[in-house]
CSV table of C-alpha atoms and ligand atoms in Angstrom, one decimal:
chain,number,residue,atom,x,y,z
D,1,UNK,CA,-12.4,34.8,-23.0
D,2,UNK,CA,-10.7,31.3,-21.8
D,3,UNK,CA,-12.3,28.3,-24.0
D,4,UNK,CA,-10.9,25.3,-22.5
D,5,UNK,CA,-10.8,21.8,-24.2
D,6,UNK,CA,-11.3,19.0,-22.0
D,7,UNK,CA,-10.8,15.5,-22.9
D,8,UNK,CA,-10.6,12.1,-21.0
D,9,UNK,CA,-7.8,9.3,-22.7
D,10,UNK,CA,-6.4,6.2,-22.7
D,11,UNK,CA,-8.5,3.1,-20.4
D,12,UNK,CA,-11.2,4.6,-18.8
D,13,UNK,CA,-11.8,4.4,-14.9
D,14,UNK,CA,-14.5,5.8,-12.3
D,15,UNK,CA,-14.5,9.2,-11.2
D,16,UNK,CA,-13.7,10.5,-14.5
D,17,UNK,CA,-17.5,12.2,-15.2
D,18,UNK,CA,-17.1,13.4,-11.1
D,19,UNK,CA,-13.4,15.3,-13.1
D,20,UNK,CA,-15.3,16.8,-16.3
D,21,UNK,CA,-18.4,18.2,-13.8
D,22,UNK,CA,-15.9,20.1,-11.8
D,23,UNK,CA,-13.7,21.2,-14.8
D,24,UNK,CA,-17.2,22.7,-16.2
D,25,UNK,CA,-18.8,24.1,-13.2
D,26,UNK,CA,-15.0,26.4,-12.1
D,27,UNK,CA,-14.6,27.4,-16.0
D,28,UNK,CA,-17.9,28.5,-16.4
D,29,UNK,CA,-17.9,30.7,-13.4
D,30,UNK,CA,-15.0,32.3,-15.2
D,31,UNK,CA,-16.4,35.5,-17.0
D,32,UNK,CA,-16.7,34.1,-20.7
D,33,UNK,CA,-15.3,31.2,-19.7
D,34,UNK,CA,-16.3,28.4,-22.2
D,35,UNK,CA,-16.1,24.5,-22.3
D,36,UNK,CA,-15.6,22.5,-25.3
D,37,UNK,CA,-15.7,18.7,-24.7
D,38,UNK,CA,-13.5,16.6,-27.0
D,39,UNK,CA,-14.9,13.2,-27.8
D,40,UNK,CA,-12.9,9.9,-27.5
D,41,UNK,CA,-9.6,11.1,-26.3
D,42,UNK,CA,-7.2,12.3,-28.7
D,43,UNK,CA,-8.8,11.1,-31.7
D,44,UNK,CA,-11.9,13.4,-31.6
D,45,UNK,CA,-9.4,16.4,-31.6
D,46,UNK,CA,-7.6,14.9,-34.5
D,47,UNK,CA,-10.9,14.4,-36.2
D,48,UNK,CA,-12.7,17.5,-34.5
D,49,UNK,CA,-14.9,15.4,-33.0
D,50,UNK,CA,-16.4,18.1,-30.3
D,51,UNK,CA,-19.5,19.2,-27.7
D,52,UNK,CA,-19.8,22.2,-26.0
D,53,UNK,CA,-20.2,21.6,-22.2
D,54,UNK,CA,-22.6,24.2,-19.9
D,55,UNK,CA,-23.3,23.3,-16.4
D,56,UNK,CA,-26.6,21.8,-17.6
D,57,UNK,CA,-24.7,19.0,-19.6
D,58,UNK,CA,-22.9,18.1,-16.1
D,59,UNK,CA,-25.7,17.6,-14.1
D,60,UNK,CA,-26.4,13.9,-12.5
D,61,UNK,CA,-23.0,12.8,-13.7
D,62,UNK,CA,-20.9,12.7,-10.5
D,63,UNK,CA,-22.1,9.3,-9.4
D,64,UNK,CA,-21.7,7.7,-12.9
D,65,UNK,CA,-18.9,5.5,-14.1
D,66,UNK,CA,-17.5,6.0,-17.6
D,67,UNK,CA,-16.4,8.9,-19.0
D,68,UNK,CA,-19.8,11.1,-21.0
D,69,UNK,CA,-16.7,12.1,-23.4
D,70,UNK,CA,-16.3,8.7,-24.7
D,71,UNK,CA,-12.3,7.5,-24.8
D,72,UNK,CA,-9.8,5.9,-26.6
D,73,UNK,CA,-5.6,4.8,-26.8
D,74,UNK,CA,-5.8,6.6,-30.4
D,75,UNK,CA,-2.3,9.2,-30.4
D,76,UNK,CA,-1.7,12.2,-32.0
D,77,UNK,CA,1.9,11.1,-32.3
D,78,UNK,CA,1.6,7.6,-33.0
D,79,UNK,CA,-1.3,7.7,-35.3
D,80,UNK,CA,-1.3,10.8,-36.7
D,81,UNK,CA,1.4,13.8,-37.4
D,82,UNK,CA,1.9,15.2,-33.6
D,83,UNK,CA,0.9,18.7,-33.0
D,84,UNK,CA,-0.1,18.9,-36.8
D,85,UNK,CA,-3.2,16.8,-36.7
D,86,UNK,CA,-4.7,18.7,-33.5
D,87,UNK,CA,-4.3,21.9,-34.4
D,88,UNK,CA,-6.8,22.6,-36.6
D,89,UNK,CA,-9.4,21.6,-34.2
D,90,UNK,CA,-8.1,23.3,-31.7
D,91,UNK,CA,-8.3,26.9,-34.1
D,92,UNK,CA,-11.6,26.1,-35.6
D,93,UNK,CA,-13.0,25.8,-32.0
D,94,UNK,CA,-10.9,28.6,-30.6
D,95,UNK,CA,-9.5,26.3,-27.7
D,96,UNK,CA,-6.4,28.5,-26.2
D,97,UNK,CA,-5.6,25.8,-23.2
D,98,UNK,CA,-6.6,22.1,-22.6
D,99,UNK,CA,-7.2,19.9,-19.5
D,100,UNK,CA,-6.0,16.2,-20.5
D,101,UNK,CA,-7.6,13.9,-18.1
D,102,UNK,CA,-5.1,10.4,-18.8
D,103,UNK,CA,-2.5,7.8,-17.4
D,104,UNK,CA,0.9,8.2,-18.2
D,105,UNK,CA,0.9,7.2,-22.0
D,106,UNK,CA,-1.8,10.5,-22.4
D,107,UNK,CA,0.2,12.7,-20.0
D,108,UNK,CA,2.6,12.1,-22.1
D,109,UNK,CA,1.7,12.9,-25.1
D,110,UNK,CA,-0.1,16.1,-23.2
D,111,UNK,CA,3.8,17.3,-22.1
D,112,UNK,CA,5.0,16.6,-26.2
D,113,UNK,CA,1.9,19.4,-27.2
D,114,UNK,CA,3.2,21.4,-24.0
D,115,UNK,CA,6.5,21.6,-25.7
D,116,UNK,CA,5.2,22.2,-28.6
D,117,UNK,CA,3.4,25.5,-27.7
D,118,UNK,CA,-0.2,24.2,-26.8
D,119,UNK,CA,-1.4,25.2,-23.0
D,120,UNK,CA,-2.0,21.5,-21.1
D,121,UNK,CA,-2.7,21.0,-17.8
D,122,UNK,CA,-3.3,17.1,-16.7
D,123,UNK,CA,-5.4,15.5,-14.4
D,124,UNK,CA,-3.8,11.9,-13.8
D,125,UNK,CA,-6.3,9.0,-13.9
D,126,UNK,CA,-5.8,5.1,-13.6
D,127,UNK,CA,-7.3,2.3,-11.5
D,128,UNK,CA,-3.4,1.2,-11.8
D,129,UNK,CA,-2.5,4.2,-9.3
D,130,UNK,CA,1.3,4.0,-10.8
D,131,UNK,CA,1.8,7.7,-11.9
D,132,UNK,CA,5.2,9.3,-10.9
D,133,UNK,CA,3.1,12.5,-10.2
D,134,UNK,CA,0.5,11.9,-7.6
D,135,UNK,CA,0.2,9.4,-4.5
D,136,UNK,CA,-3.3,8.9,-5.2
D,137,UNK,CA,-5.2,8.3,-9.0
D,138,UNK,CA,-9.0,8.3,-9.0
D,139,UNK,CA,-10.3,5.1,-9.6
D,140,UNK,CA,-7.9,3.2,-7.8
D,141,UNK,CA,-10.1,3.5,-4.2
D,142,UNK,CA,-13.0,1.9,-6.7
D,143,UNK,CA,-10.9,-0.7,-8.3
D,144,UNK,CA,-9.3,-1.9,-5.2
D,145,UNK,CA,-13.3,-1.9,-3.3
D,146,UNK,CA,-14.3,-4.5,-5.8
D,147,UNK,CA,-11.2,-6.4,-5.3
D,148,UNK,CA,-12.1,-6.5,-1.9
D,149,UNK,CA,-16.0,-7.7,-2.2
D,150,UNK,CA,-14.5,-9.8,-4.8
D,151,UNK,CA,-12.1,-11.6,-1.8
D,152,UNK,CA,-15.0,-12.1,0.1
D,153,UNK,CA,-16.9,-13.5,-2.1
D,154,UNK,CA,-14.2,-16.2,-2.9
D,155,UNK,CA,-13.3,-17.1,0.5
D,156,UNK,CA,-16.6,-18.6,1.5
D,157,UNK,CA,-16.7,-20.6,-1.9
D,158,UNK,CA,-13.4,-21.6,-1.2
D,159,UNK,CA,-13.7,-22.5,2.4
D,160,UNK,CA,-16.8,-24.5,1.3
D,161,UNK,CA,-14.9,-26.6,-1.3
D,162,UNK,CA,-11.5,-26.4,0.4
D,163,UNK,CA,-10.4,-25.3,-2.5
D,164,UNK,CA,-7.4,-22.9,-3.7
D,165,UNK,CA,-8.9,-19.8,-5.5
D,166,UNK,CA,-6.2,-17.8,-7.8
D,167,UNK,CA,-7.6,-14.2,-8.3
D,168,UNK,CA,-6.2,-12.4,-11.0
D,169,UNK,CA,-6.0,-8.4,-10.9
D,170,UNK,CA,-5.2,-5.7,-13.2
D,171,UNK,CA,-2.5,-2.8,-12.5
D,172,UNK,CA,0.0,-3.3,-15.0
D,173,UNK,CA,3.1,-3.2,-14.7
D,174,UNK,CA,2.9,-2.9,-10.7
D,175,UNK,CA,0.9,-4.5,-8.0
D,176,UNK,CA,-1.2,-1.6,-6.1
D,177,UNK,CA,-4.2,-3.0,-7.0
D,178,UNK,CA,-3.3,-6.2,-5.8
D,179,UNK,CA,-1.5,-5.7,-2.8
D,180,UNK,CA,-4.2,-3.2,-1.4
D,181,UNK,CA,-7.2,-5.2,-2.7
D,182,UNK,CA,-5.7,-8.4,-1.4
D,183,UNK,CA,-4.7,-6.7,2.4
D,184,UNK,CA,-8.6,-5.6,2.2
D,185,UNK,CA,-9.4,-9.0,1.4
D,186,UNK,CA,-7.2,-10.8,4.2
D,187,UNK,CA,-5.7,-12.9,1.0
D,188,UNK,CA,-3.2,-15.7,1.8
D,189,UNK,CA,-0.5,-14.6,-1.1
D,190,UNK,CA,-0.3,-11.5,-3.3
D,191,UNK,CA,2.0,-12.0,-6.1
D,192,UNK,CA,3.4,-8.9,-7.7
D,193,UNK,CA,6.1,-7.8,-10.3
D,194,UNK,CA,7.5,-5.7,-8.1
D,195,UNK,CA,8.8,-8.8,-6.3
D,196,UNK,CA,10.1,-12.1,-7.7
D,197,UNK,CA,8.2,-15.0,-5.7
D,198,UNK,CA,8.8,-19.1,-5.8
D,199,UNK,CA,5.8,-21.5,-6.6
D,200,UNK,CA,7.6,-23.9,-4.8
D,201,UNK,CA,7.9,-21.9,-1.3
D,202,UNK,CA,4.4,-20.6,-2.0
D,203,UNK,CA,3.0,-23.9,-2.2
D,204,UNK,CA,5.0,-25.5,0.6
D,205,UNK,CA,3.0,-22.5,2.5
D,206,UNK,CA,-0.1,-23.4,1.4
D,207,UNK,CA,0.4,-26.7,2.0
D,208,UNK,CA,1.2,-26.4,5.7
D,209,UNK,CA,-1.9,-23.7,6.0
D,210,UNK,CA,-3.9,-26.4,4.7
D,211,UNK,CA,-2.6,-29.0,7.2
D,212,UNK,CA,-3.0,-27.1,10.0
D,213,UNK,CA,-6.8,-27.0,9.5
D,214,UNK,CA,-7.6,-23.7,7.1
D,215,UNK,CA,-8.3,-25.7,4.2
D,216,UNK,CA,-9.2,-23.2,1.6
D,217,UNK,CA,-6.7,-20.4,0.0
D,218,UNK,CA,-6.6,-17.2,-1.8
D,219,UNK,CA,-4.0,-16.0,-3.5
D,220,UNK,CA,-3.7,-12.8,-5.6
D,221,UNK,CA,-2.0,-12.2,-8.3
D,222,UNK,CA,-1.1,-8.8,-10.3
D,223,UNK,CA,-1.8,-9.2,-13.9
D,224,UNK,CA,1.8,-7.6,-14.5
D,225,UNK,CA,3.2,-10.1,-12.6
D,226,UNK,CA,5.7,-12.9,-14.7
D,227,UNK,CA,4.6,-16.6,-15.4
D,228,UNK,CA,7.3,-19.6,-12.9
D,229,UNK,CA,9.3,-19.7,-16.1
D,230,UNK,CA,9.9,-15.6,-16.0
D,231,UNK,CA,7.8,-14.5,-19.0
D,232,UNK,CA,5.0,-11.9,-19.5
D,233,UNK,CA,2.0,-13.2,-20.5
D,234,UNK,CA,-0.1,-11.3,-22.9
D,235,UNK,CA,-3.6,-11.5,-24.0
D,236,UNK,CA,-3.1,-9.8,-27.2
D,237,UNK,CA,-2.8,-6.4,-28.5
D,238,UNK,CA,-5.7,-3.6,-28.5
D,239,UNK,CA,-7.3,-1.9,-31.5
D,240,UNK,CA,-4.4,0.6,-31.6
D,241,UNK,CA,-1.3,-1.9,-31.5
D,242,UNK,CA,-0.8,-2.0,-27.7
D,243,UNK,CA,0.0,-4.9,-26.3
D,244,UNK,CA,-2.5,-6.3,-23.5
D,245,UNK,CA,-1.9,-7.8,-20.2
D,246,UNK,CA,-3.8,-10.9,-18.7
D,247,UNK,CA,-4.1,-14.7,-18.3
D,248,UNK,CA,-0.9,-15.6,-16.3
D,249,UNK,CA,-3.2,-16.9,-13.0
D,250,UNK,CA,-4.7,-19.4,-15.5
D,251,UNK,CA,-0.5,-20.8,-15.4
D,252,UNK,CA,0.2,-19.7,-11.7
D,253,UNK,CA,-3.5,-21.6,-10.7
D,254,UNK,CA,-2.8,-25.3,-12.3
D,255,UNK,CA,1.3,-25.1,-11.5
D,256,UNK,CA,-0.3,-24.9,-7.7
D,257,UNK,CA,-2.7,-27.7,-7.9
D,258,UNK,CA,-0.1,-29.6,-8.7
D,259,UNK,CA,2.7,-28.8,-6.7
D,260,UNK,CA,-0.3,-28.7,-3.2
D,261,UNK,CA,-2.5,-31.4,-4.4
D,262,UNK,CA,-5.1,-29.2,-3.7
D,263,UNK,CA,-7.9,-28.6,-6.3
D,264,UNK,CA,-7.7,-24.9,-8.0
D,265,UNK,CA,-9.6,-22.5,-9.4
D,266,UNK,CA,-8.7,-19.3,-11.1
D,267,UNK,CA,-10.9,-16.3,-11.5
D,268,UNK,CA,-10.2,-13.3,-14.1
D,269,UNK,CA,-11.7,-10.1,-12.1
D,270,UNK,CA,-11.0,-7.6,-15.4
D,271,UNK,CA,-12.9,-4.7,-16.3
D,272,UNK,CA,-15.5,-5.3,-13.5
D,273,UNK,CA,-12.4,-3.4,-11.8
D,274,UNK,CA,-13.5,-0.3,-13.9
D,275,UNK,CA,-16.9,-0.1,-14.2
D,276,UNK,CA,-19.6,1.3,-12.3
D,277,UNK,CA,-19.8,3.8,-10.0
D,278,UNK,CA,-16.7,5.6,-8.5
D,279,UNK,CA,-16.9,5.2,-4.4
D,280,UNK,CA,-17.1,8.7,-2.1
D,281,UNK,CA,-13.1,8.7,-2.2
D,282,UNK,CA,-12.7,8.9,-5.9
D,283,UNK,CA,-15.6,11.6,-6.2
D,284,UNK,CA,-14.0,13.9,-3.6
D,285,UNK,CA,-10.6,13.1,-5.3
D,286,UNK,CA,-11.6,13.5,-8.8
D,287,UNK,CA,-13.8,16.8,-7.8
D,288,UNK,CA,-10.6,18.3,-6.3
D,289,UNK,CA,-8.5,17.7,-9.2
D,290,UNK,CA,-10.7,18.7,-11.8
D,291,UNK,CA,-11.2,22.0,-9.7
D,292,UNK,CA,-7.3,22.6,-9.3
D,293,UNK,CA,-6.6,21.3,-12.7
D,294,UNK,CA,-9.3,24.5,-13.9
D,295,UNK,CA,-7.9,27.0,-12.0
D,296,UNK,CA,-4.3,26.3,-13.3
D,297,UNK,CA,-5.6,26.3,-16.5
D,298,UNK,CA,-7.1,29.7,-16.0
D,299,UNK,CA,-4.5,31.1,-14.2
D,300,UNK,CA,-2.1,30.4,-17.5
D,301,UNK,CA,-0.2,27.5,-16.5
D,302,UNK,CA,1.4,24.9,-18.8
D,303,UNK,CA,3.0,21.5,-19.1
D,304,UNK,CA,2.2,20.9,-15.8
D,305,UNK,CA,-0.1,17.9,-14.0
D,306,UNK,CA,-2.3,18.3,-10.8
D,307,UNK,CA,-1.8,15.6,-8.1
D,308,UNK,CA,-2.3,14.9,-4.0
D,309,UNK,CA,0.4,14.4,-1.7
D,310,UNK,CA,-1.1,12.9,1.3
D,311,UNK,CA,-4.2,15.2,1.4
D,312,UNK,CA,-2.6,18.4,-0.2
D,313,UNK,CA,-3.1,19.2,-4.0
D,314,UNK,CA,0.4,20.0,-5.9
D,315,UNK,CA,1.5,20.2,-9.1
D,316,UNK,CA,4.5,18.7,-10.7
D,317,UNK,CA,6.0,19.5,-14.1
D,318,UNK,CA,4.2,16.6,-16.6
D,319,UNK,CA,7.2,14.9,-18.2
D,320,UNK,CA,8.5,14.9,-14.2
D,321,UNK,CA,5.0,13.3,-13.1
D,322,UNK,CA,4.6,10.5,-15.9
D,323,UNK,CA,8.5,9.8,-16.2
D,324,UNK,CA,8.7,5.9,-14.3
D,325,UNK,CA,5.5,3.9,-13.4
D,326,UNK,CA,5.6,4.6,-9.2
D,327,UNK,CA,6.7,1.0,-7.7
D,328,UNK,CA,4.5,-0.7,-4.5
D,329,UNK,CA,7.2,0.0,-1.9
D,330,UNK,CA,8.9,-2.5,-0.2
D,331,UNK,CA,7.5,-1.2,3.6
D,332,UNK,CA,4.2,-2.0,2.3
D,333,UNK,CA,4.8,-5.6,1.0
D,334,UNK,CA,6.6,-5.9,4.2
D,335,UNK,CA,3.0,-5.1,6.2
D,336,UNK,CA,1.5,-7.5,3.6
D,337,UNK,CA,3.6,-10.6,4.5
D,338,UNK,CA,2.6,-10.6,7.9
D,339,UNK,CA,-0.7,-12.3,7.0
D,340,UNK,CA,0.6,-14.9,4.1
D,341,UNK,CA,-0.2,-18.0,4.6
Z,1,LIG,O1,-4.4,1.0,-17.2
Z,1,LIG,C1,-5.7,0.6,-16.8
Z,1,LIG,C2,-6.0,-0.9,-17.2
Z,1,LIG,O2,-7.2,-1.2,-16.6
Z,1,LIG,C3,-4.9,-1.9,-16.8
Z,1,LIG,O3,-4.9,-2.2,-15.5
Z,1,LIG,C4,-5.1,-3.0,-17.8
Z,1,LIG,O4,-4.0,-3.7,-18.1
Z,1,LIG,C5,-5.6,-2.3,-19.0
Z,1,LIG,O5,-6.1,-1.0,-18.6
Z,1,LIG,C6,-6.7,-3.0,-19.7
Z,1,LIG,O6,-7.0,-2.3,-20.9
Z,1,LIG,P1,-8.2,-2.6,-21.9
Z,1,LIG,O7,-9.4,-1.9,-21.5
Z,1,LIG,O8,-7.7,-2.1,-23.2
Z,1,LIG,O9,-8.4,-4.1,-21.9
């Protein structure tokens, strides 16, 4: 009788509860099949930390953000002794295969375990949409939706004040939240670390925008993205020793005012990018993976990760799907220039 593990790690993002209902509803139609849900990520199967899951306990969650497993950055390997401090979870509950819903760092450490003799299949989630694996991540569609709103928003304070307004986005180490929330938006500039930019061109742009009679500005910038003198700027470390991204618009905003002249302001969007409820895209996305990730599961495969290419589902050996962060290409900062300011 298949007992499958489920667990959701790493940050969390929406569409993950919509992943876990559809995990649940194809295992249980599985003769015997059982669900065992771990709690917070990796650490509640190094503390055996559990909840069974029927199709009762996955009712009403589709629409909800969050994750009703709870989640964490906490690592088997880095906090703990590998395969050694999940194993006796994993016999006293009599879990023979686990689904690792993650980003990369978890679908990592779900291909270590996968080496190491434990059945994993993952699910790739991030608002960051950067894994190797897949074209598209749940939660990315919801992320880049409020970026969008939040564009709009801006622009008529901005046009009111004739103002600049530097809007700072998450993503990481690359910029596909920024350069698709900020082509949604109509944004001015998009800054990314995929691409090294000059203040002193941008602002020359925005200067002659400004001139020319379109007196307000938005500009968006990836959070991965380096500060004029070509550092990362870092907002500290989390509770688990990684470090943190954040705070370079509050350089890149007051370096503009005063190369334009123009007054500035900077707004931090942050974790209103992953709350919430995940949009009809993510659902259908998440709901599709979580059903394929099941039925690999159940069908006895290993060490592998679901994805989409274009609209088909795949899978892709994990250490091959979470190997390098997957860039913004340069086609599609191409279409984005066409509308900088
Ligand atoms: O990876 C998802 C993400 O939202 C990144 O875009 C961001 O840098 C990070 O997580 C924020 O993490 P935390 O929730 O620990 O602040």
């Amino acid at each position: 009788m298949p007992v499958v593990g489920v667990l959701t790690a790493g940050g969390d993002c929406p569409g993950l509860n919509a992943a876990i209902r559809a995990v649940v509803v194809r295992v249980v139609a599985e003769r015997d099949g059982r669900v065992v849900g771990i709690l917070n990520g990796w650490e509640g199967l190094m503390e055996g930390t559990v909840r069974p899951l029927g199709r009762d306990d996955v009712r009403g969650i589709l629409a909800r953000g969050g994750t009703i497993l709870g989640t964490s950055r906490k690592d088997p390997y880095l906090h703990g002794e590998g395969l050694a401090s999940v194993l006796p979870t994993l016999e006293a509950e009599g879990i023979d295969r686990l689904v690792v819903i993650g980003g990369d760092g978890s679908l990592r450490t779900a291909a270590r375990l996968a080496d190491e003799g434990v059945s994993v299949v993952g699910i790739p989630k991030t608002i960051d949409n950067d894994i190797a694996g897949t074209d598209y991540s749940f939660g990315f569609d919801t992320a880049i939706q409020v970026v969008s709103d939040a564009i709009d928003r801006l622009t008529t304070t901005a046009e009111a004040h004739h103002r600049i307004i530097v809007l700072e986005v998450m993503g990481r180490t690359t910029g596909w939240i920024a350069v698709y929330g900020g082509i949604a938006g109509g944004a001015e500039a998009i800054l990314v670390p995929e691409e090294p930019y000059d203040l002193a061109d941008l602002a020359g742009r925005l200067r002659r925008r400004h001139e020319a009679g379109h007196t307000y500005s938005i500009v968006v910038v990836a959070e991965g993205v380096p500060d004029p003198s070509g550092a990362e700027t870092l907002a500290g470390v989390d509770a688990y020793g990684f470090a943190r991204l954040g705070g370079v618009a509050t350089v890149i905003g007051p370096a503009l005012e005063r190369l334009t002249g123009y007054e500035t302001r900077v707004t931090i969007l942050g974790h209103l990018q992953r709350g919430g409820t995940p949009t009809a895209f993510d659902r259908v996305l998440a709901t599709r993976m979580g059903l394929a990730a099941a039925e690999a599961c159940l069908a006895g495969a290993s060490g592998v990760m679901v994805g989409v290419r274009g609209s088909t589902l795949t899978t892709t050996d994990l250490w091959e799907g979470c190997a390098e962060p997957r860039l913004v290409p340069a086609d599609l900062l191409a279409q984005a220039r066409w509308f900088f300011a």
